[in-house]
Every structure is written in C-alpha cells, then in structure tokens.
Coordinates of C-alpha atoms and ligand atoms in Angstrom, one line a residue:
M1 CA -44.4 22.2 -3.9
S2 CA -44.4 19.7 -1.0
K3 CA -41.2 17.9 -0.1
P4 CA -40.9 14.7 -2.1
S5 CA -40.3 11.5 -0.2
C6 CA -37.4 10.7 -2.6
Q7 CA -34.8 13.4 -3.1
L8 CA -32.3 14.1 -5.9
I9 CA -28.6 14.3 -5.3
L10 CA -26.3 15.6 -8.0
A11 CA -23.0 13.5 -8.3
L12 CA -20.6 16.4 -8.8
D13 CA -18.0 14.3 -10.7
L14 CA -16.0 17.0 -12.4
P15 CA -12.2 17.4 -12.7
D16 CA -11.7 20.4 -10.6
Q17 CA -13.1 22.9 -8.2
Q18 CA -13.6 25.8 -10.6
Q19 CA -15.5 23.7 -13.1
A20 CA -17.6 22.2 -10.3
L21 CA -18.5 25.5 -8.8
N22 CA -19.3 27.0 -12.2
F23 CA -21.4 24.1 -13.1
L24 CA -23.6 24.5 -9.9
D25 CA -24.4 28.0 -11.1
K26 CA -26.1 26.4 -14.1
T27 CA -28.4 24.1 -12.2
G28 CA -31.1 26.6 -11.1
G29 CA -32.5 27.0 -7.7
Q30 CA -34.2 23.7 -7.1
L31 CA -31.3 21.4 -6.6
Q32 CA -30.6 20.9 -2.9
W33 CA -28.1 18.0 -2.6
V34 CA -24.6 17.5 -4.0
K35 CA -22.4 14.4 -3.7
I36 CA -18.7 15.1 -3.5
G37 CA -16.6 12.1 -4.1
L38 CA -13.0 11.0 -3.8
Q39 CA -11.9 12.8 -7.0
L40 CA -12.6 16.3 -5.9
F41 CA -12.1 15.7 -2.2
T42 CA -8.6 14.3 -2.7
K43 CA -7.8 17.3 -5.0
H44 CA -9.3 20.2 -3.1
G45 CA -10.0 18.9 0.4
P46 CA -12.3 20.4 3.1
D47 CA -12.2 23.9 1.5
F48 CA -14.0 22.6 -1.5
V49 CA -16.7 21.1 0.7
K50 CA -17.1 24.4 2.5
A51 CA -17.3 26.3 -0.8
V52 CA -20.2 24.1 -2.0
A53 CA -21.9 24.4 1.3
D54 CA -21.5 28.2 1.2
K55 CA -23.6 28.1 -2.0
G56 CA -26.4 26.6 0.1
Y57 CA -26.2 23.0 -0.9
K58 CA -26.5 20.0 1.5
I59 CA -23.5 17.7 1.1
F60 CA -23.2 14.0 0.7
L61 CA -19.5 13.2 1.1
D62 CA -18.8 9.9 -0.5
L63 CA -15.4 8.8 0.9
K64 CA -16.3 5.1 1.5
L65 CA -14.2 4.9 4.7
H66 CA -12.7 1.4 5.5
D67 CA -10.0 1.0 8.1
I68 CA -9.5 -0.1 11.7
P69 CA -12.3 1.1 14.1
N70 CA -10.2 3.7 15.8
T71 CA -9.0 5.2 12.6
V72 CA -12.5 5.3 11.1
A73 CA -13.9 6.8 14.2
S74 CA -11.2 9.5 14.3
S75 CA -11.8 10.3 10.6
V76 CA -15.5 10.7 11.3
K77 CA -14.7 13.1 14.1
S78 CA -12.4 15.1 11.8
L79 CA -15.0 15.1 9.1
S80 CA -17.7 16.2 11.5
Q81 CA -16.1 19.6 11.5
L82 CA -17.3 20.0 7.9
P83 CA -20.8 21.0 6.8
I84 CA -21.8 17.5 5.6
E85 CA -25.0 15.6 6.2
L86 CA -24.3 12.2 4.6
L87 CA -21.0 10.2 4.7
T88 CA -20.2 6.7 3.4
L89 CA -18.3 3.9 4.9
H90 CA -17.8 0.3 3.8
T91 CA -20.0 -2.2 5.7
A92 CA -17.2 -4.8 4.9
G93 CA -15.2 -3.1 7.6
G94 CA -17.3 -5.0 10.1
S95 CA -19.6 -4.3 13.0
E96 CA -17.0 -3.0 15.4
M97 CA -15.8 -0.5 12.8
M98 CA -19.3 0.6 12.0
R99 CA -20.3 1.0 15.7
A100 CA -17.2 3.0 16.4
A101 CA -18.1 5.3 13.5
V102 CA -21.7 5.6 14.6
Q103 CA -20.6 6.5 18.2
A104 CA -18.1 9.1 16.8
A105 CA -20.9 10.7 14.7
Q106 CA -23.3 10.7 17.7
E107 CA -20.7 12.4 19.9
T108 CA -19.5 15.0 17.4
A109 CA -22.1 15.5 14.7
P110 CA -25.6 14.3 15.7
N111 CA -27.0 15.4 12.4
L112 CA -24.5 13.5 10.3
K113 CA -26.0 10.3 8.8
L114 CA -23.6 7.5 8.0
L115 CA -24.4 5.4 4.9
G116 CA -23.1 1.9 4.5
V117 CA -21.8 0.7 1.1
T118 CA -22.3 -3.0 0.7
V119 CA -21.0 -4.7 -2.5
L120 CA -19.6 -2.4 -5.1
T121 CA -21.5 -2.8 -8.4
S122 CA -18.2 -3.3 -10.2
M123 CA -17.9 -6.5 -8.2
D124 CA -19.6 -9.7 -9.6
E125 CA -19.8 -13.3 -8.5
A126 CA -16.3 -14.1 -9.9
G127 CA -14.9 -11.1 -8.1
L128 CA -16.4 -12.2 -4.8
Q129 CA -15.0 -15.8 -5.4
E130 CA -11.6 -14.4 -5.9
L131 CA -11.9 -13.0 -2.4
S132 CA -13.0 -16.4 -1.1
I133 CA -16.5 -15.2 -0.6
S134 CA -19.0 -17.9 -1.7
Q135 CA -22.2 -15.8 -1.3
S136 CA -23.9 -14.4 -4.4
P137 CA -23.6 -10.6 -4.7
Q138 CA -27.3 -10.3 -3.7
E139 CA -26.9 -12.6 -0.6
R140 CA -23.8 -10.6 0.4
V141 CA -25.6 -7.2 -0.1
V142 CA -28.4 -8.4 2.2
H143 CA -26.0 -9.8 4.7
L144 CA -23.9 -6.6 4.9
A145 CA -26.9 -4.4 4.9
K146 CA -28.4 -6.1 7.9
L147 CA -25.0 -5.9 9.7
G148 CA -24.9 -2.2 8.9
V149 CA -28.4 -1.5 10.3
E150 CA -27.7 -3.6 13.4
A151 CA -24.5 -1.6 14.0
G152 CA -26.7 1.6 14.0
L153 CA -26.2 2.9 10.5
P154 CA -29.2 5.1 9.5
G155 CA -28.8 4.2 5.8
L156 CA -27.2 2.3 3.0
V157 CA -26.1 2.9 -0.6
C158 CA -27.7 0.3 -3.0
S159 CA -28.5 -0.2 -6.6
A160 CA -32.1 0.1 -7.7
L161 CA -32.1 -3.6 -8.3
E162 CA -31.6 -4.2 -4.6
L163 CA -34.3 -1.8 -3.4
P164 CA -37.1 -4.3 -3.3
V165 CA -35.2 -7.0 -1.3
L166 CA -33.7 -4.4 1.1
R167 CA -37.1 -2.8 1.8
K168 CA -38.5 -6.3 2.3
E169 CA -35.7 -7.3 4.7
L170 CA -35.1 -4.0 6.5
G171 CA -38.5 -2.3 6.4
P172 CA -39.2 1.4 5.8
S173 CA -36.7 3.0 8.2
P174 CA -33.3 2.9 6.6
L175 CA -32.4 5.6 4.2
L176 CA -31.7 3.9 0.8
V177 CA -29.5 6.0 -1.5
T178 CA -29.4 4.8 -5.1
P179 CA -27.1 5.6 -8.0
G180 CA -27.4 4.1 -11.5
I181 CA -30.3 6.3 -12.4
R182 CA -31.2 7.4 -15.9
P183 CA -34.2 9.5 -16.9
A184 CA -36.1 7.8 -19.7
G185 CA -34.4 8.3 -23.0
S186 CA -31.0 9.4 -21.7
A187 CA -27.6 7.7 -22.4
T188 CA -26.8 4.9 -20.0
D189 CA -23.0 5.6 -20.2
E190 CA -21.2 2.5 -18.8
Q191 CA -23.9 1.9 -16.2
K192 CA -25.2 -1.6 -17.1
R193 CA -28.5 -1.6 -15.3
V194 CA -30.3 1.6 -15.0
T195 CA -33.6 2.7 -13.5
T196 CA -35.7 5.8 -14.0
P197 CA -36.0 8.3 -11.2
K198 CA -39.7 7.5 -10.8
D199 CA -39.2 3.8 -10.7
A200 CA -36.5 4.1 -8.1
A201 CA -38.7 6.3 -6.0
Q202 CA -41.6 3.8 -6.3
Q203 CA -39.3 1.0 -5.3
G204 CA -38.4 2.7 -2.1
A205 CA -35.3 4.9 -2.7
S206 CA -34.9 7.7 -0.2
F207 CA -32.4 9.5 -2.4
I208 CA -31.4 9.0 -6.1
V209 CA -27.8 10.0 -7.1
V210 CA -27.6 11.3 -10.7
G211 CA -24.4 12.4 -12.4
R212 CA -23.8 12.5 -16.1
P213 CA -27.5 12.9 -17.2
I214 CA -27.2 16.3 -15.5
L215 CA -23.5 17.0 -15.9
K216 CA -23.6 16.4 -19.7
A217 CA -27.0 18.0 -20.3
Q218 CA -27.2 21.0 -22.7
D219 CA -29.5 22.6 -20.2
P220 CA -28.6 21.4 -16.7
Q221 CA -31.3 23.4 -15.0
N222 CA -33.9 21.7 -17.2
A223 CA -32.4 18.3 -16.5
V224 CA -32.7 18.9 -12.8
E225 CA -36.3 20.1 -13.1
T226 CA -37.3 17.2 -15.3
I227 CA -36.0 14.7 -12.7
L228 CA -37.7 16.5 -9.9
T229 CA -41.0 16.5 -11.8
D230 CA -40.5 12.7 -12.4
L231 CA -40.0 12.2 -8.7
H232 CA -43.3 14.0 -8.0
L233 CA -45.4 12.0 -10.5
P234 CA -48.1 9.8 -9.0
A235 CA -47.7 6.1 -9.3
T236 CA -48.9 4.5 -12.5
I237 CA -50.6 1.1 -12.0
Ligands
C5P1 O1 -22.9 9.7 -13.9 P1 -23.7 8.7 -13.0 O2 -25.1 9.1 -12.8 O3 -23.5 7.3 -13.5 O4 -23.0 8.8 -11.6 C1 -23.4 8.0 -10.5 C2 -22.6 8.3 -9.3 O5 -22.9 7.3 -8.3 C3 -21.1 8.3 -9.5 O6 -20.5 9.3 -8.6 C4 -20.7 6.9 -9.1 O7 -19.4 6.8 -8.6 C5 -21.7 6.6 -8.0 N1 -21.9 5.2 -7.9 C6 -22.4 4.4 -8.9 N2 -22.7 3.0 -8.7 C7 -22.4 2.5 -7.4 C8 -22.0 3.3 -6.4 C9 -21.7 4.7 -6.7 O8 -22.6 4.8 -10.0 N3 -22.7 1.3 -7.2

C-alpha cells in the first residue's frame, strides 16, 4: 500500500497510562501516529511518551505551549530529548515566541515539527470580543496562521472548515493537521461541525486527528482500517 498523502493520528484521550497502552494493543498494525495531550502528559510525563514510542508509534505531543519566548524555547529544548515528531504551540504567543521555538527546535531536534494552534474551536465571535479582538474567528485564524508560517512554523492545527481558506492563503507547503473528524455514520459527540476523513483529505489536510470514533469503537482495529481505507479512496466528482 503506498503512503497516503493524508495520514491518520489517533488522539489517545484516555484516563491513564495503563488503559492507553492496553488500548494501543487493540488497534492492529496499521496505525502509525498517536497524539498525546495534556491529560496524559501531566499525569504520566515523559516516561509515558517513551512507552508509547517504544511500541513503535510516532508521537504528536499536543501541549499547546504559550509563554515568554525564552521559556517556550527552553521547553522545546527539554522536549526535544523525547521521541516526538510533532509539537504544538499557540500562535497567539506572537512572532518572537514562535521564532524562538523554531530556532530551539532547529538546534536541538531538527526532525521535530512545530505546529501552530490559531483560534481554539471553543472560542466564538463573542469570546474574541471579550478579549477585545474585533476580527471574526476566520479572519483571526488566517491572520495567526500567516504569522506562524512567516515565523518559520512548518505546520498548523486547523478545523476542516478552515482547510480551503488556509490552503488558498498559504499554498501546499504547510502541514495542516485537522481534528473534528467523524467517519460517515459515527456519533459526532460534542463536536459541532464534523468532516469525514475522505473530505478532509480532499480539502488539503496533511493529517487527521481522530479520537472517540476509534476509542469507543467495539473493534478499534476495524475502525482504524476503515478510516485508512477512506483516506485512500479516489476522489468522487
Ligand atoms: O474524540 P475526538 O475525535 O473529538 O478528538 C479530537 C481530538 O482533537 C481531541 O484530542 C481534541 O482535544 C482535539 N482537538 C479538537 N478540536 C480542536 C483542537 C483539538 O477536537 N479545535
């Protein structure tokens, strides 16, 4: 099977290390990428990241760093000791913070790709206004995404809704990593706007992040394989 241009990342959002590691054993051999978020990292720390990497997975560490440039750069240097390939930071931290992070990654972990988070999807127009931000969420996403790319970030996290505008504004180069994905027919949970794996891939996602449709599946291996098949389907016109 040739490597798909859009890859699947499992969001390993489970309460503890043992459940997470046990779960991975049920996903079969085709899953390559795992996202570890704040919940498990704050509970089990770097050892958990190493335990998942020891099972052969590539790791997306979703810590959404946001602090003064020196602190973020130092954190990137510390994290570069870990077997991780993707790491998030907030573009709202500003160009100087992002450039410091990019430089730290280049010096200590040249294969580590930093991903910028723009506007959290939990934030709407009213939430932005509360922060004295008059831009619409989409205007702000595009603004922050451009800032991130100009600062040297190789990629961004964005919703599937934002894929078309970001590909138009930024071209094919940046990695676009997209959550809020639901295979056709599966529960949407509290995600308000969902996109199928195939649609996200066709709209330019480099990676899709999928949690509960796999975590809650009766047969997780089958859920993974169905999504991978969907990612390989040719475009329908
Ligand atoms: O279970 P589900 O597929 O909804 O999980 C999606 C993952 O992507 C979760 O880890 C969630 O925190 C993350 N995420 C998201 N929406 C964003 C950013 C991240 O759902 N805008």
